[in-house]
Amino acid sequence: MTRFANAYWSPDYRSGIELLSQQLLDSLDQLHELRKFIFNYMNYHHSNSGYMAKLARESLPLDSSFRSERNERRIISGSQRSTSELKPKEIDVRHVFKEFVDRTALELQMQLNLASEIESEVLGKITGFIKLHEPQIKTTLDRFDELLDDYDDSRQKMERTKRKYDELVRLGELEGHDHRIEHDPDESYGTLPGTPERPKHVYESEEEGEREDGPPELDLAYPLLLGGGLKFESKDKLQSFLAKAIATITTVKRKIPFPGYRNEIFSSDQLCNYLKTHRPHGFNPTRSSLEKLGQSLIDRKIILGSGLFSQKFKSEGMWFEWSQEAVNTAESRGYVSSSSSTVTLPTSQAFSHLGLEESSRKVNEVAGSTSKRFNMMFKNVKSSLMKPKFSEEAINELEEEYNEAYEDVQKIKHLLDMEIFNKSQIFERFEMVRIEVVYQSLTKLLEVLYRNSSQATSSLHDFTSNFIENLNKPVNYERDLRDLLHNNSTGIYFPAIVLPHQGKEHFDPSLLNISFQNIKFTFNLYKDIPLQVKSSDVEKDTLLSTRSLPLLLKGLVEATFSAEKSEMQDLWLAPIDHQEYWLLKHEAIDLIQKFEPTEDLNIQDEKAVEVAIVQKVIEHLSKSKTKRILNFLKNWLLETSDSVIPCTVYDSLLNSQKNSEENIADVIKTLSSIPRSNLCSLLFILESISFIFELQTIDEYGLSDDITESERKDEDLMPQVEKLNSMDKIGSVPFLHLIFRPSVVKNAGGFKPPQEAYNALLRTLLNVNVREKLCIALITNEKNFLERTKRQEQNLGINRRIVSSDTTTTPDVPKIEKDTTHLNKAIQDWNHTTPVAYQLARSFQESN
């Protein structure tokens, strides 16, 4: 059975956490309903049979969490049903609870002295269980919400810093260009047709003041999520909220009017008191959530501050006014009550003469015109003062700020991972105990009734025996837990590359994995497989079957060959260690961020810089233990923006397995069409796995490109396939999930792999005949690519420049010093076993 720690992950985090939270809240609701039922059952002995029928109806309402369908109807009859009617179709918690409630509808007489015994032996234990666990669960759920908010804020802070950095770099380029124009006007005149435009954002403040297309309203995207957890599904909900708030919160007039500002203002204390007394649905008015909500109102221009330091909301001692857009939005539906008129300027009805009306109108027109002029003047001065200035110090500060923000994101992401990983295990134990409590409490209640009731009928005896013998079984506990997991879980571990606040409805695919570990050199360790630096970028004369292999993948796999086969098998089958991965990942990130190119490295050559960084990462990681290296490799395969087998062929591969497990031709045809780097990586990983688990391997792979089809006899692969794709251990993911995943956009809310189809596909991939055909297709694709490239160069008249080894831009990387005692023994063993293992081990030895 899948464990809780493996089943509530989602790329956006929020989907898995929300479903887990909802499941726990439903479980607590079930406990409260169970407690309420037993409490009411105790009071039954002070009433009559008619009250007992009423109790049965109230204990299982239409919206009860014990109903499989909330609109399920229950018919209460006074006649006893037959044995076939009482026989359940499926035994679960909902069924046993419903059966017991139905049974109470048939009970007409009970003794009053049972009430005290029921209270002491059943009700007290349930109450103690709820009091013990409910506060802990709610505290943990609040912690989840805080971490999600912190993660959102840190990601947004990182993106803002990145935008500032890009803007400052562009300003630097413009200033450099202007400098060249001043020193060489003739050249500048010849190369530039005109003066470059100012950035668009410089004029935004001026254009905003000039646009007037009628009464402006708030332009917001819905559903709108404000700080503190307040959410508006539509514009109507926001209008209703604003209208009530504007009408309820009392305003006062300014002592000194300011041009461009409203004369009616209110304090932050009044706003907070309103939110506490008129609590919106789903909002918890703590001090932290109140200040987050107030800050969101400022950021979205719903309320405006009255001073220079009013952009940061505090719950005490600040003054604000409603923005004109907020007032227009509220008035568009006519929600504002007449009470709001008490804080506005007197209307024309307060004047008794037509002359006073005309004078008031002219004064208002002059004041409005003056306010507009002052607003335009202030906005122009503000845009001039806030225009960023380019400097190397500013660039360095933004780089440091970005690195800090990126590290904060990764730290909070790690905290989220560990919080989900640890708390889900605690919740799993809670759910197991809770289900047992439900069963055992109802069973205990039956035992008390049976032991103390001298007038128990034969039907009650039969019902009690059936409940104890057939319903209250550990097998039913496990089935309930399995059904609970199946109905509420989101999926297996899927590293987060989607922002939680976006979700799949508003997801922008261009934001996938654009985070850089080194923003200066725009280096990303987790970009797509085809975009990674390859072996051919370092070694020009390499085999066609391995020339498109990513350099990082090759280095990490080779670094594990010093271990024994049995140890490597255990490591590949071991679950993911998130803590160890974070420690090693943090070291790699720190190494990349602090990378400084050597003097002989041309930093304009992006490929050479990327090769140098990757080689330093490989050198550093290779010094770790094999267990840590392989754990890092698994997580690296999971965190790449697309899997080794691209998500574009996910549906076609799974469909081929659904139609027939022997439909090998379609699998080969589909995989032969993926990019060369992806196919090369897939073959390299499969050959390594085949060697480690002592399966048949491709002859001459890694030694020569003369690969032929041998049509060898199929071997029994299912035992190894089931081991590799097993999810029985906490933290484990299927091996196929490491190299084959669906689109993250379509599965942002979670992903549950089809186990049977995954086993069938992995069995096909591990078939040596299939791998031989894929290797031949890869070599053919490489030849065609090289020939096509050569023809294009000849057609364009481009002579390839041969770079000598002494002028290469790739810096030398220090050799890795490791104990090769076990490695030499492994090479001798692998040399007698398979050529691919010998080649992989020999390449590792040569690199040392």
CSV table of N, CA and C in Angstrom, one decimal, residues 24-34:
chain,number,residue,atom,x,y,z
A,24,LEU,N,-7.9,15.7,6.7
A,24,LEU,CA,-7.7,15.7,8.2
A,24,LEU,C,-8.9,16.4,8.8
A,25,LEU,N,-9.4,17.5,8.2
A,25,LEU,CA,-10.5,18.2,8.8
A,25,LEU,C,-11.8,17.3,8.7
A,26,ASP,N,-11.9,16.6,7.6
A,26,ASP,CA,-13.1,15.6,7.5
A,26,ASP,C,-12.9,14.5,8.5
A,27,SER,N,-11.7,14.1,8.8
A,27,SER,CA,-11.5,13.0,9.8
A,27,SER,C,-11.9,13.6,11.2
A,28,LEU,N,-11.5,14.8,11.5
A,28,LEU,CA,-11.9,15.4,12.7
A,28,LEU,C,-13.4,15.6,12.8
A,29,ASP,N,-14.0,16.0,11.7
A,29,ASP,CA,-15.5,16.1,11.6
A,29,ASP,C,-16.1,14.8,11.9
A,30,GLN,N,-15.5,13.7,11.4
A,30,GLN,CA,-16.1,12.4,11.6
A,30,GLN,C,-16.0,12.0,13.1
A,31,LEU,N,-14.9,12.4,13.8
A,31,LEU,CA,-14.8,12.1,15.2
A,31,LEU,C,-15.8,12.9,16.0
A,32,HIS,N,-16.0,14.2,15.6
A,32,HIS,CA,-17.0,15.0,16.3
A,32,HIS,C,-18.4,14.5,16.1
A,33,GLU,N,-18.6,14.0,14.9
A,33,GLU,CA,-20.0,13.5,14.6
A,33,GLU,C,-20.2,12.2,15.4
A,34,LEU,N,-19.1,11.3,15.5
A,34,LEU,CA,-19.2,10.1,16.3
A,34,LEU,C,-19.4,10.4,17.7
